[in-house]
mmCIF file of C-alpha atoms in Angstrom:
data_model
loop_
_atom_site.group_PDB
_atom_site.id
_atom_site.type_symbol
_atom_site.label_atom_id
_atom_site.label_comp_id
_atom_site.label_asym_id
_atom_site.label_seq_id
_atom_site.Cartn_x
_atom_site.Cartn_y
_atom_site.Cartn_z
ATOM 1 C CA MET A 1 72.742 177.650 -9.567
ATOM 2 C CA SER A 2 74.796 175.532 -11.950
ATOM 3 C CA ASP A 3 74.521 178.243 -14.589
ATOM 4 C CA ILE A 4 75.953 181.037 -12.419
ATOM 5 C CA LEU A 5 79.170 181.273 -14.405
ATOM 6 C CA ASP A 6 77.377 181.545 -17.762
ATOM 7 C CA SER A 7 74.919 184.001 -16.253
ATOM 8 C CA LEU A 8 77.741 186.135 -14.859
ATOM 9 C CA ARG A 9 79.494 186.172 -18.220
ATOM 10 C CA ASP A 10 76.295 187.099 -20.045
ATOM 11 C CA ALA A 11 75.391 189.881 -17.632
ATOM 12 C CA HIS A 12 78.816 191.484 -17.927
ATOM 13 C CA GLU A 13 79.619 190.607 -21.532
ATOM 14 C CA THR A 14 80.869 194.039 -22.585
ATOM 15 C CA PRO A 15 82.924 194.822 -19.449
ATOM 16 C CA LEU A 16 84.520 191.368 -19.539
ATOM 17 C CA SER A 17 85.304 191.801 -23.239
ATOM 18 C CA ARG A 18 87.081 195.043 -22.454
ATOM 19 C CA LEU A 19 88.847 193.526 -19.454
ATOM 20 C CA GLY A 20 90.183 190.908 -21.854
ATOM 21 C CA SER A 21 91.564 193.473 -24.304
ATOM 22 C CA SER A 22 95.144 194.624 -24.838
ATOM 23 C CA LYS A 23 94.154 198.004 -23.384
ATOM 24 C CA ALA A 24 93.364 196.230 -20.114
ATOM 25 C CA LEU A 25 96.955 195.005 -19.910
ATOM 26 C CA TYR A 26 98.099 198.542 -20.673
ATOM 27 C CA ALA A 27 96.028 199.713 -17.699
ATOM 28 C CA VAL A 28 97.279 196.964 -15.380
ATOM 29 C CA THR A 29 100.904 197.862 -16.095
ATOM 30 C CA GLY A 30 100.321 201.596 -15.836
ATOM 31 C CA GLY A 31 101.238 202.000 -19.482
ATOM 32 C CA GLU A 32 104.568 200.219 -19.128
ATOM 33 C CA MET A 33 104.206 197.453 -21.660
ATOM 34 C CA SER A 34 107.398 195.613 -20.774
ATOM 35 C CA GLY A 35 108.037 192.086 -19.585
ATOM 36 C CA ASP A 36 109.171 193.338 -16.183
ATOM 37 C CA ALA A 37 106.037 195.435 -15.741
ATOM 38 C CA VAL A 38 103.760 192.546 -16.721
ATOM 39 C CA ARG A 39 105.510 190.178 -14.309
ATOM 40 C CA ALA A 40 105.361 192.782 -11.536
ATOM 41 C CA ALA A 41 101.610 193.210 -12.029
ATOM 42 C CA ALA A 42 101.093 189.442 -11.932
ATOM 43 C CA ALA A 43 103.219 189.170 -8.781
ATOM 44 C CA ALA A 44 101.199 191.893 -7.033
ATOM 45 C CA GLU A 45 97.940 190.098 -7.807
ATOM 46 C CA ALA A 46 99.302 186.757 -6.633
ATOM 47 C CA ASP A 47 100.593 188.219 -3.368
ATOM 48 C CA VAL A 48 97.364 189.943 -2.408
ATOM 49 C CA ALA A 49 95.330 186.888 -3.437
ATOM 50 C CA THR A 50 97.472 184.698 -1.182
ATOM 51 C CA ASP A 51 96.848 186.963 1.800
ATOM 52 C CA LEU A 52 93.112 187.200 1.121
ATOM 53 C CA PHE A 53 92.532 183.472 0.728
ATOM 54 C CA ASP A 54 94.708 182.656 3.736
ATOM 55 C CA GLN A 55 92.504 184.954 5.799
ATOM 56 C CA TRP A 56 89.316 183.378 4.482
ATOM 57 C CA ALA A 57 90.670 179.879 5.081
ATOM 58 C CA ALA A 58 91.410 180.795 8.689
ATOM 59 C CA ASP A 59 88.057 182.305 9.614
ATOM 60 C CA ASP A 60 85.350 181.019 7.278
ATOM 61 C CA PRO A 61 82.562 179.322 9.247
ATOM 62 C CA ASN A 62 82.079 176.612 6.611
ATOM 63 C CA ASP A 63 84.817 173.985 6.866
ATOM 64 C CA GLU A 64 84.489 172.865 3.246
ATOM 65 C CA ALA A 65 84.673 176.427 2.001
ATOM 66 C CA ALA A 66 87.654 177.095 4.279
ATOM 67 C CA ALA A 67 89.474 174.125 2.743
ATOM 68 C CA LEU A 68 88.708 175.444 -0.728
ATOM 69 C CA PHE A 69 90.026 178.889 0.165
ATOM 70 C CA SER A 70 93.177 177.271 1.541
ATOM 71 C CA ASP A 71 93.666 175.584 -1.828
ATOM 72 C CA LEU A 72 93.187 178.926 -3.580
ATOM 73 C CA ALA A 73 95.816 180.479 -1.322
ATOM 74 C CA ASP A 74 98.258 177.676 -2.131
ATOM 75 C CA THR A 75 97.678 178.186 -5.846
ATOM 76 C CA ALA A 76 98.228 181.941 -5.535
ATOM 77 C CA ARG A 77 101.493 181.263 -3.683
ATOM 78 C CA ALA A 78 102.564 178.952 -6.491
ATOM 79 C CA HIS A 79 101.702 181.662 -9.005
ATOM 80 C CA ALA A 80 103.898 184.140 -7.161
ATOM 81 C CA ASP A 81 106.756 181.620 -7.329
ATOM 82 C CA THR A 82 106.118 181.006 -11.018
ATOM 83 C CA VAL A 83 106.097 184.714 -11.869
ATOM 84 C CA ASP A 84 109.243 185.223 -9.771
ATOM 85 C CA ALA A 85 109.196 189.035 -9.753
ATOM 86 C CA ASP A 86 109.009 191.871 -7.278
ATOM 87 C CA PRO A 87 105.344 192.859 -7.028
ATOM 88 C CA ALA A 88 104.116 196.169 -8.395
ATOM 89 C CA ALA A 89 103.256 198.775 -5.783
ATOM 90 C CA ASN A 90 99.512 198.657 -6.394
ATOM 91 C CA ALA A 91 97.324 195.571 -6.240
ATOM 92 C CA PRO A 92 94.006 195.411 -8.151
ATOM 93 C CA ASN A 93 91.162 197.376 -6.548
ATOM 94 C CA VAL A 94 88.905 194.317 -6.521
ATOM 95 C CA TYR A 95 90.700 193.140 -3.399
ATOM 96 C CA GLY A 96 89.298 196.096 -1.491
ATOM 97 C CA VAL A 97 85.853 194.743 -2.346
ATOM 98 C CA LEU A 98 86.796 191.146 -1.576
ATOM 99 C CA ASP A 99 88.205 192.117 1.817
ATOM 100 C CA ASP A 100 84.743 193.228 2.907
ATOM 101 C CA PHE A 101 83.134 189.840 2.305
ATOM 102 C CA ASP A 102 82.633 187.917 5.529
ATOM 103 C CA THR A 103 79.990 185.300 4.710
ATOM 104 C CA THR A 104 80.640 182.070 2.865
ATOM 105 C CA ASP A 105 78.144 182.962 0.126
ATOM 106 C CA GLU A 106 79.758 186.346 -0.508
ATOM 107 C CA ARG A 107 83.214 184.817 -0.559
ATOM 108 C CA LEU A 108 82.273 182.064 -2.990
ATOM 109 C CA GLY A 109 80.709 184.571 -5.374
ATOM 110 C CA GLY A 110 83.634 186.927 -4.988
ATOM 111 C CA ALA A 111 86.188 184.201 -5.567
ATOM 112 C CA LEU A 112 84.387 183.082 -8.720
ATOM 113 C CA ALA A 113 84.354 186.596 -10.139
ATOM 114 C CA ARG A 114 87.969 187.177 -9.128
ATOM 115 C CA ALA A 115 89.013 184.034 -11.033
ATOM 116 C CA LEU A 116 87.029 185.191 -14.071
ATOM 117 C CA VAL A 117 88.551 188.669 -14.072
ATOM 118 C CA SER A 118 92.065 187.406 -13.364
ATOM 119 C CA LEU A 119 91.780 184.902 -16.184
ATOM 120 C CA LYS A 120 91.058 187.745 -18.618
ATOM 121 C CA THR A 121 94.240 189.525 -17.524
ATOM 122 C CA VAL A 122 96.400 186.412 -17.600
ATOM 123 C CA GLU A 123 95.207 185.557 -21.117
ATOM 124 C CA GLN A 124 96.493 188.949 -22.229
ATOM 125 C CA MET A 125 99.765 188.333 -20.404
ATOM 126 C CA VAL A 126 100.267 185.058 -22.257
ATOM 127 C CA GLY A 127 99.644 186.870 -25.519
ATOM 128 C CA PHE A 128 102.068 189.620 -24.548
ATOM 129 C CA PHE A 129 104.939 187.205 -24.000
ATOM 130 C CA ILE A 130 104.159 185.343 -27.216
ATOM 131 C CA GLY A 131 104.315 188.663 -29.056
ATOM 132 C CA ASP A 132 107.497 189.539 -27.166
ATOM 133 C CA ALA A 133 109.151 186.370 -28.529
ATOM 134 C CA ASP A 134 109.504 184.958 -24.996
ATOM 135 C CA PRO A 135 107.987 181.472 -25.272
ATOM 136 C CA LYS A 136 109.418 180.290 -21.953
ATOM 137 C CA THR A 137 107.629 183.000 -19.980
ATOM 138 C CA ALA A 138 104.496 182.559 -22.096
ATOM 139 C CA ASN A 139 104.449 178.896 -21.080
ATOM 140 C CA SER A 140 104.856 179.850 -17.424
ATOM 141 C CA PHE A 141 101.856 182.153 -17.674
ATOM 142 C CA ARG A 142 99.873 179.415 -19.398
ATOM 143 C CA THR A 143 100.153 177.545 -16.083
ATOM 144 C CA LEU A 144 98.443 180.472 -14.365
ATOM 145 C CA LYS A 145 95.783 180.504 -17.076
ATOM 146 C CA SER A 146 95.094 176.791 -16.712
ATOM 147 C CA ASP A 147 94.843 177.064 -12.930
ATOM 148 C CA LEU A 148 92.353 179.916 -13.135
ATOM 149 C CA GLN A 149 90.239 178.031 -15.669
ATOM 150 C CA ASP A 150 90.164 175.075 -13.269
ATOM 151 C CA GLN A 151 89.208 177.381 -10.397
ATOM 152 C CA LEU A 152 86.168 178.622 -12.305
ATOM 153 C CA ASP A 153 84.821 175.090 -12.561
ATOM 154 C CA THR A 154 85.734 174.244 -8.966
ATOM 155 C CA LEU A 155 84.122 177.384 -7.580
ATOM 156 C CA ALA A 156 80.968 176.992 -9.672
ATOM 157 C CA ASP A 157 80.596 173.458 -8.288
ATOM 158 C CA ALA A 158 81.282 174.665 -4.752
ATOM 159 C CA ILE A 159 78.585 177.314 -5.085
ATOM 160 C CA ASP A 160 76.104 174.619 -6.103
ATOM 161 C CA GLU A 161 77.045 172.494 -3.111
ATOM 162 C CA LEU A 162 77.728 175.012 -0.342
ATOM 163 C CA ALA A 163 75.917 178.287 -0.972
ATOM 164 C CA ASP A 164 72.699 179.095 0.884
ATOM 165 C CA ASP A 165 71.500 182.193 -0.960
ATOM 166 C CA ASP A 166 71.893 182.524 -4.710
ATOM 167 C CA ALA A 167 71.180 186.249 -4.603
ATOM 168 C CA VAL A 168 73.996 186.929 -2.130
ATOM 169 C CA VAL A 169 76.465 184.937 -4.234
ATOM 170 C CA ARG A 170 75.485 186.785 -7.379
ATOM 171 C CA GLU A 171 75.540 190.222 -5.752
ATOM 172 C CA ALA A 172 79.084 189.609 -4.538
ATOM 173 C CA ALA A 173 80.215 188.342 -7.930
ATOM 174 C CA ASP A 174 78.653 191.344 -9.676
ATOM 175 C CA ALA A 175 80.410 193.727 -7.280
ATOM 176 C CA VAL A 176 83.828 192.241 -8.070
ATOM 177 C CA VAL A 177 83.396 192.420 -11.846
ATOM 178 C CA GLU A 178 82.083 195.977 -11.548
ATOM 179 C CA ALA A 179 85.034 197.014 -9.374
ATOM 180 C CA ALA A 180 87.487 195.559 -11.884
ATOM 181 C CA TYR A 181 85.795 197.355 -14.757
ATOM 182 C CA ASP A 182 85.588 200.650 -12.868
ATOM 183 C CA GLU A 183 89.325 200.512 -12.181
ATOM 184 C CA TYR A 184 90.002 199.750 -15.847
ATOM 185 C CA VAL A 185 87.938 202.745 -16.963
ATOM 186 C CA GLU A 186 89.389 205.130 -14.386
ATOM 187 C CA THR A 187 92.971 204.079 -15.109
ATOM 188 C CA LEU A 188 92.669 204.492 -18.858
ATOM 189 C CA GLU A 189 90.810 207.779 -18.558
ATOM 190 C CA GLY A 190 93.619 208.983 -16.308
ATOM 191 C CA MET A 191 95.983 208.238 -19.199
ATOM 192 C CA GLY A 192 93.819 210.156 -21.639
ATOM 193 C CA ILE A 193 92.447 207.027 -23.298
ATOM 194 C CA LYS A 194 88.753 206.449 -23.993
ATOM 195 C CA PRO A 195 88.177 202.922 -22.710
ATOM 196 C CA LYS A 196 84.582 202.654 -23.870
ATOM 197 C CA ASN A 197 85.741 202.707 -27.461
ATOM 198 C CA VAL A 198 87.806 199.600 -26.851
ATOM 199 C CA CYS A 199 86.191 196.174 -27.215
#
């Protein structure tokens, strides 16, 4: 399963491209393209990720996976500290999907997809702060970007080592990417924007 990350990217090439667009950041911030709104969105994601991974670390039946999830929770906590903002009221919808995963295979696939989707958003956030002539904050968000890139590699390796059923891992990963894309489409359509024209 060493190619799961490439396979996931290939299968969702268009949705991931759109999730990595400037319109995706517009959706995440509810149309408020300001530094405060971007930081608030990042803080909300970090907070809910911390809670999710803490829960998985506490109850996952696989000790190695539980330790990995604990590390992910610690990183999310560090991201919340780095962003240093009050979280937005709404967290990404993907966490509703992730909350339902209770097997190690589902959680590994879900965590991989979550890192992939979050990385797309954070890349746009870095670009936003560069464009906003705020290099200090851009550098802070580059830390988040680097951590998420590392998590992709770590999780892909963990899937190779720990997962029992490739199909379960992939189904969970697909569900997370699809949930992220569905929220993107619904949010933009609610603003009167045609997301499918945006690549």
